PDB file of N, CA and C in Angstrom:
ATOM      1  N   PRO A   1       0.554  -0.740   0.037  1.00 49.00           N
ATOM      2  CA  PRO A   1      -0.609   0.292   0.167  1.00 49.00           C
ATOM      3  C   PRO A   1       0.781   1.595   0.074  1.00 49.00           C
ATOM      4  N   SER A   2       0.590   2.436  -0.718  1.00 57.00           N
ATOM      5  CA  SER A   2       1.000   3.461  -0.483  1.00 57.00           C
ATOM      6  C   SER A   2       1.169   4.343   0.403  1.00 57.00           C
ATOM      7  N   LYS A   3       2.278   4.954   0.467  1.00 62.00           N
ATOM      8  CA  LYS A   3       2.344   5.788   2.366  1.00 62.00           C
ATOM      9  C   LYS A   3       1.679   7.074   1.889  1.00 62.00           C
ATOM     10  N   TYR A   4       1.119   7.080   0.260  1.00 58.00           N
ATOM     11  CA  TYR A   4       0.445   9.044  -0.045  1.00 58.00           C
ATOM     12  C   TYR A   4      -0.836   9.223  -0.325  1.00 58.00           C
ATOM     13  N   THR A   5      -1.284  10.387   0.173  1.00 57.00           N
ATOM     14  CA  THR A   5      -3.194   9.705  -0.361  1.00 57.00           C
ATOM     15  C   THR A   5      -3.063  10.634  -1.800  1.00 57.00           C
ATOM     16  N   VAL A   6      -3.722   9.417  -2.352  1.00 59.00           N
ATOM     17  CA  VAL A   6      -3.308  10.465  -4.297  1.00 59.00           C
ATOM     18  C   VAL A   6      -5.240  10.997  -4.460  1.00 59.00           C
ATOM     19  N   LEU A   7      -4.760  11.809  -4.773  1.00 59.00           N
ATOM     20  CA  LEU A   7      -6.435  12.534  -5.073  1.00 59.00           C
ATOM     21  C   LEU A   7      -6.315  12.738  -6.755  1.00 59.00           C
ATOM     22  N   GLN A   8      -7.529  12.240  -7.486  1.00 60.00           N
ATOM     23  CA  GLN A   8      -6.981  12.806  -8.857  1.00 60.00           C
ATOM     24  C   GLN A   8      -7.402  12.853  -8.975  1.00 60.00           C
ATOM     25  N   LEU A   9      -7.760  13.976 -10.406  1.00 59.00           N
ATOM     26  CA  LEU A   9      -8.162  14.710 -11.344  1.00 59.00           C
ATOM     27  C   LEU A   9      -8.327  14.535 -12.812  1.00 59.00           C
ATOM     28  N   HIS A  10      -9.482  14.762 -13.306  1.00 57.00           N
ATOM     29  CA  HIS A  10      -9.600  14.173 -14.612  1.00 57.00           C
ATOM     30  C   HIS A  10     -10.576  16.177 -15.200  1.00 57.00           C
ATOM     31  N   PHE A  11     -10.196  16.004 -15.951  1.00 52.00           N
ATOM     32  CA  PHE A  11     -10.181  17.319 -17.059  1.00 52.00           C
ATOM     33  C   PHE A  11     -11.232  16.645 -18.570  1.00 52.00           C
ATOM     34  N   ILE A  12     -12.162  17.214 -18.494  1.00 52.00           N
ATOM     35  CA  ILE A  12     -12.258  17.173 -20.773  1.00 52.00           C
ATOM     36  C   ILE A  12     -11.717  17.204 -21.123  1.00 52.00           C
ATOM     37  N   ILE A  13     -10.872  18.551 -21.199  1.00 56.00           N
ATOM     38  CA  ILE A  13     -10.741  19.319 -21.450  1.00 56.00           C
ATOM     39  C   ILE A  13      -8.641  19.275 -21.379  1.00 56.00           C
ATOM     40  N   THR A  14      -7.536  19.500 -21.882  1.00 59.00           N
ATOM     41  CA  THR A  14      -6.613  19.399 -21.702  1.00 59.00           C
ATOM     42  C   THR A  14      -5.571  21.494 -21.370  1.00 59.00           C
ATOM     43  N   ARG A  15      -5.414  20.732 -20.169  1.00 62.00           N
ATOM     44  CA  ARG A  15      -5.047  22.387 -19.975  1.00 62.00           C
ATOM     45  C   ARG A  15      -3.316  22.461 -20.289  1.00 62.00           C
ATOM     46  N   ARG A  16      -2.771  23.795 -20.548  1.00 65.00           N
ATOM     47  CA  ARG A  16      -1.849  23.450 -21.145  1.00 65.00           C
ATOM     48  C   ARG A  16      -0.693  25.045 -20.563  1.00 65.00           C
ATOM     49  N   PHE A  17      -0.186  25.354 -20.511  1.00 64.00           N
ATOM     50  CA  PHE A  17       1.109  25.997 -19.563  1.00 64.00           C
ATOM     51  C   PHE A  17       1.778  26.848 -21.339  1.00 64.00           C
ATOM     52  N   LEU A  18       1.411  27.823 -21.292  1.00 66.00           N
ATOM     53  CA  LEU A  18       1.783  28.851 -21.774  1.00 66.00           C
ATOM     54  C   LEU A  18       3.135  29.851 -21.378  1.00 66.00           C
ATOM     55  N   GLU A  19       3.472  30.548 -22.725  1.00 68.00           N
ATOM     56  CA  GLU A  19       4.589  31.661 -22.253  1.00 68.00           C
ATOM     57  C   GLU A  19       3.724  32.891 -21.735  1.00 68.00           C
ATOM     58  N   MET A  20       2.926  32.924 -22.466  1.00 74.00           N
ATOM     59  CA  MET A  20       2.082  34.182 -21.856  1.00 74.00           C
ATOM     60  C   MET A  20       0.948  34.197 -21.294  1.00 74.00           C
ATOM     61  N   LYS A  21       0.348  33.029 -20.693  1.00 69.00           N
ATOM     62  CA  LYS A  21      -0.146  32.949 -19.773  1.00 69.00           C
ATOM     63  C   LYS A  21       0.305  32.945 -18.154  1.00 69.00           C
ATOM     64  N   THR A  22       0.006  33.908 -17.498  1.00 68.00           N
ATOM     65  CA  THR A  22       0.796  33.867 -16.487  1.00 68.00           C
ATOM     66  C   THR A  22       0.553  33.330 -15.341  1.00 68.00           C
ATOM     67  N   GLN A  23      -0.908  32.930 -15.117  1.00 69.00           N
ATOM     68  CA  GLN A  23      -1.875  32.616 -14.172  1.00 69.00           C
ATOM     69  C   GLN A  23      -2.659  31.061 -14.511  1.00 69.00           C
ATOM     70  N   TRP A  24      -2.203  30.094 -13.749  1.00 66.00           N
ATOM     71  CA  TRP A  24      -3.189  29.087 -14.190  1.00 66.00           C
ATOM     72  C   TRP A  24      -3.028  28.039 -13.006  1.00 66.00           C
ATOM     73  N   GLY A  25      -4.289  27.572 -12.444  1.00 66.00           N
ATOM     74  CA  GLY A  25      -4.571  26.075 -11.800  1.00 66.00           C
ATOM     75  C   GLY A  25      -5.827  26.262 -11.129  1.00 66.00           C
ATOM     76  N   PHE A  26      -5.561  26.021  -9.988  1.00 66.00           N
ATOM     77  CA  PHE A  26      -7.248  25.968  -9.248  1.00 66.00           C
ATOM     78  C   PHE A  26      -7.799  26.648  -8.099  1.00 66.00           C
ATOM     79  N   SER A  27      -8.523  27.473  -7.929  1.00 70.00           N
ATOM     80  CA  SER A  27      -9.188  28.387  -7.747  1.00 70.00           C
ATOM     81  C   SER A  27      -9.038  27.921  -5.986  1.00 70.00           C
ATOM     82  N   LYS A  28      -9.455  26.715  -6.172  1.00 72.00           N
ATOM     83  CA  LYS A  28      -9.967  25.908  -4.505  1.00 72.00           C
ATOM     84  C   LYS A  28      -9.113  24.854  -4.959  1.00 72.00           C
ATOM     85  N   PHE A  29      -8.371  23.814  -4.041  1.00 73.00           N
ATOM     86  CA  PHE A  29      -7.962  22.536  -4.383  1.00 73.00           C
ATOM     87  C   PHE A  29      -8.295  22.216  -3.562  1.00 73.00           C
ATOM     88  N   ILE A  30      -8.662  22.165  -2.521  1.00 80.00           N
ATOM     89  CA  ILE A  30      -9.170  21.405  -1.210  1.00 80.00           C
ATOM     90  C   ILE A  30      -8.872  22.714   0.273  1.00 80.00           C
ATOM     91  N   SER A  31     -10.439  22.702   1.139  1.00 86.00           N
ATOM     92  CA  SER A  31     -10.285  23.934   1.373  1.00 86.00           C
ATOM     93  C   SER A  31      -9.628  23.371   2.771  1.00 86.00           C
ATOM     94  N   LYS A  32      -9.601  24.789   3.522  1.00 88.00           N
ATOM     95  CA  LYS A  32      -8.353  24.741   4.939  1.00 88.00           C
ATOM     96  C   LYS A  32      -8.071  23.563   6.221  1.00 88.00           C
ATOM     97  N   LYS A  33     -10.174  23.632   5.496  1.00 91.00           N
ATOM     98  CA  LYS A  33     -10.476  22.751   6.847  1.00 91.00           C
ATOM     99  C   LYS A  33     -10.639  21.644   7.092  1.00 91.00           C
ATOM    100  N   VAL A  34     -10.383  21.078   5.549  1.00 88.00           N
ATOM    101  CA  VAL A  34     -10.760  19.643   5.474  1.00 88.00           C
ATOM    102  C   VAL A  34     -10.113  19.048   5.267  1.00 88.00           C
ATOM    103  N   MET A  35      -8.272  20.471   4.527  1.00 86.00           N
ATOM    104  CA  MET A  35      -6.956  19.890   5.219  1.00 86.00           C
ATOM    105  C   MET A  35      -6.256  19.545   6.479  1.00 86.00           C
ATOM    106  N   SER A  36      -6.421  20.633   7.142  1.00 88.00           N
ATOM    107  CA  SER A  36      -6.038  20.768   8.846  1.00 88.00           C
ATOM    108  C   SER A  36      -6.660  20.063   9.303  1.00 88.00           C
ATOM    109  N   GLU A  37      -7.625  19.252   8.732  1.00 88.00           N
ATOM    110  CA  GLU A  37      -8.416  18.210   9.985  1.00 88.00           C
ATOM    111  C   GLU A  37      -7.315  17.088  10.172  1.00 88.00           C
ATOM    112  N   GLU A  38      -6.978  16.741  10.844  1.00 84.00           N
ATOM    113  CA  GLU A  38      -5.584  15.019  11.694  1.00 84.00           C
ATOM    114  C   GLU A  38      -6.610  14.151  11.040  1.00 84.00           C
ATOM    115  N   SER A  39      -8.098  14.243  11.370  1.00 88.00           N
ATOM    116  CA  SER A  39      -8.431  12.828  11.128  1.00 88.00           C
ATOM    117  C   SER A  39      -8.355  12.074   9.465  1.00 88.00           C
ATOM    118  N   ASN A  40      -7.779  13.020   8.715  1.00 85.00           N
ATOM    119  CA  ASN A  40      -8.556  13.213   7.406  1.00 85.00           C
ATOM    120  C   ASN A  40      -6.655  12.521   6.936  1.00 85.00           C
ATOM    121  N   GLY A  41      -5.785  12.762   7.418  1.00 84.00           N
ATOM    122  CA  GLY A  41      -4.318  12.071   6.632  1.00 84.00           C
ATOM    123  C   GLY A  41      -3.730  13.476   5.852  1.00 84.00           C
ATOM    124  N   TYR A  42      -4.351  14.628   5.551  1.00 83.00           N
ATOM    125  CA  TYR A  42      -3.777  15.029   4.503  1.00 83.00           C
ATOM    126  C   TYR A  42      -1.984  15.778   5.756  1.00 83.00           C
ATOM    127  N   ILE A  43      -2.002  15.913   7.032  1.00 86.00           N
ATOM    128  CA  ILE A  43      -0.906  15.982   7.693  1.00 86.00           C
ATOM    129  C   ILE A  43      -0.644  15.456   8.922  1.00 86.00           C
ATOM    130  N   VAL A  44       0.632  15.052   8.515  1.00 85.00           N
ATOM    131  CA  VAL A  44       0.945  13.715   9.236  1.00 85.00           C
ATOM    132  C   VAL A  44       2.276  14.591   9.730  1.00 85.00           C
ATOM    133  N   ASP A  45       2.301  14.826  11.126  1.00 87.00           N
ATOM    134  CA  ASP A  45       3.066  15.093  11.883  1.00 87.00           C
ATOM    135  C   ASP A  45       3.634  16.234  11.881  1.00 87.00           C
ATOM    136  N   ASP A  46       3.018  17.653  11.902  1.00 88.00           N
ATOM    137  CA  ASP A  46       2.713  17.959  11.057  1.00 88.00           C
ATOM    138  C   ASP A  46       3.683  18.964   9.405  1.00 88.00           C
ATOM    139  N   THR A  47       3.195  18.119   8.700  1.00 88.00           N
ATOM    140  CA  THR A  47       3.812  18.337   7.300  1.00 88.00           C
ATOM    141  C   THR A  47       2.810  18.161   6.404  1.00 88.00           C
ATOM    142  N   CYS A  48       2.497  18.419   4.948  1.00 85.00           N
ATOM    143  CA  CYS A  48       1.744  18.047   3.849  1.00 85.00           C
ATOM    144  C   CYS A  48       2.561  17.906   3.008  1.00 85.00           C
ATOM    145  N   VAL A  49       3.100  17.178   2.245  1.00 80.00           N
ATOM    146  CA  VAL A  49       3.604  17.092   0.963  1.00 80.00           C
ATOM    147  C   VAL A  49       2.911  16.801  -0.499  1.00 80.00           C
ATOM    148  N   PHE A  50       3.186  17.700  -1.041  1.00 76.00           N
ATOM    149  CA  PHE A  50       2.794  17.817  -2.162  1.00 76.00           C
ATOM    150  C   PHE A  50       3.471  17.273  -3.437  1.00 76.00           C
ATOM    151  N   GLY A  51       3.564  16.841  -4.115  1.00 75.00           N
ATOM    152  CA  GLY A  51       3.904  16.253  -5.873  1.00 75.00           C
ATOM    153  C   GLY A  51       2.946  15.905  -7.164  1.00 75.00           C
ATOM    154  N   PRO A  52       2.891  16.350  -8.026  1.00 72.00           N
ATOM    155  CA  PRO A  52       3.292  16.858  -9.445  1.00 72.00           C
ATOM    156  C   PRO A  52       3.116  16.059 -10.231  1.00 72.00           C
ATOM    157  N   GLU A  53       1.611  15.558 -10.765  1.00 71.00           N
ATOM    158  CA  GLU A  53       2.461  14.187 -11.921  1.00 71.00           C
ATOM    159  C   GLU A  53       1.620  15.166 -13.065  1.00 71.00           C
ATOM    160  N   VAL A  54       3.474  15.366 -14.034  1.00 71.00           N
ATOM    161  CA  VAL A  54       2.811  15.982 -15.270  1.00 71.00           C
ATOM    162  C   VAL A  54       3.072  15.051 -16.624  1.00 71.00           C
ATOM    163  N   PHE A  55       2.444  15.085 -17.521  1.00 72.00           N
ATOM    164  CA  PHE A  55       2.380  14.756 -19.259  1.00 72.00           C
ATOM    165  C   PHE A  55       2.655  15.807 -19.550  1.00 72.00           C
ATOM    166  N   VAL A  56       3.179  15.535 -20.406  1.00 74.00           N
ATOM    167  CA  VAL A  56       3.885  16.705 -22.206  1.00 74.00           C
ATOM    168  C   VAL A  56       4.018  15.366 -23.256  1.00 74.00           C
ATOM    169  N   VAL A  57       2.896  16.230 -23.813  1.00 70.00           N
ATOM    170  CA  VAL A  57       1.847  15.997 -25.189  1.00 70.00           C
ATOM    171  C   VAL A  57       2.002  17.199 -26.056  1.00 70.00           C
ATOM    172  N   LYS A  58       2.247  16.670 -27.153  1.00 74.00           N
ATOM    173  CA  LYS A  58       2.459  17.201 -28.390  1.00 74.00           C
ATOM    174  C   LYS A  58       1.580  18.240 -28.784  1.00 74.00           C
ATOM    175  N   LYS A  59       2.111  19.528 -29.738  1.00 70.00           N
ATOM    176  CA  LYS A  59       1.044  19.833 -29.855  1.00 70.00           C
ATOM    177  C   LYS A  59      -0.654  19.890 -30.857  1.00 70.00           C
ATOM    178  N   GLU A  60      -0.772  20.357 -29.933  1.00 67.00           N
ATOM    179  CA  GLU A  60      -2.312  19.568 -30.795  1.00 67.00           C
ATOM    180  C   GLU A  60      -2.604  20.486 -32.720  1.00 67.00           C
ATOM    181  N   ALA A  61      -3.329  19.290 -33.574  1.00 64.00           N
ATOM    182  CA  ALA A  61      -3.741  20.493 -34.975  1.00 64.00           C
ATOM    183  C   ALA A  61      -4.627  21.832 -34.281  1.00 64.00           C
ATOM    184  N   THR A  62      -4.297  22.681 -35.497  1.00 68.00           N
ATOM    185  CA  THR A  62      -4.794  23.939 -35.337  1.00 68.00           C
ATOM    186  C   THR A  62      -5.967  23.913 -36.678  1.00 68.00           C
ATOM    187  N   PHE A  63      -6.931  25.055 -35.706  1.00 63.00           N
ATOM    188  CA  PHE A  63      -8.108  24.131 -37.183  1.00 63.00           C
ATOM    189  C   PHE A  63      -8.797  26.366 -36.813  1.00 63.00           C
ATOM    190  N   THR A  64      -9.475  26.254 -38.189  1.00 66.00           N
ATOM    191  CA  THR A  64     -10.672  27.597 -37.590  1.00 66.00           C
ATOM    192  C   THR A  64     -11.847  27.220 -38.352  1.00 66.00           C
ATOM    193  N   VAL A  65     -12.465  27.874 -37.709  1.00 67.00           N
ATOM    194  CA  VAL A  65     -14.366  27.841 -37.297  1.00 67.00           C
ATOM    195  C   VAL A  65     -14.505  29.079 -37.853  1.00 67.00           C
ATOM    196  N   TYR A  66     -14.820  29.018 -38.691  1.00 70.00           N
ATOM    197  CA  TYR A  66     -15.718  29.821 -39.511  1.00 70.00           C
ATOM    198  C   TYR A  66     -17.701  30.065 -39.521  1.00 70.00           C
ATOM    199  N   ILE A  67     -17.971  31.107 -38.737  1.00 68.00           N
ATOM    200  CA  ILE A  67     -19.751  32.012 -38.006  1.00 68.00           C
ATOM    201  C   ILE A  67     -20.247  32.440 -39.223  1.00 68.00           C
TER     202      ILE A  67
END
C-alpha cells in the first residue's frame, strides 16, 4: 500500500501552460478546514507534501471555425 494520499482529478479539456499566460491552476483545490483536520490524513507530523504528475503532450493541430 502507498504511504501517500492520492487525489486524482480528471478533465475533459487538456489544459496547457503557455509562456504568455502567467496564471493557471485551481481557485480552490481543497479547503483549509478539510486539509487541517487530522483525521483526514493530509497532514502527518505537522507536514503536508505535494507532488505533481506532469504529462507532456505534443502540440495539437489547429483549425479555424467560420461562423
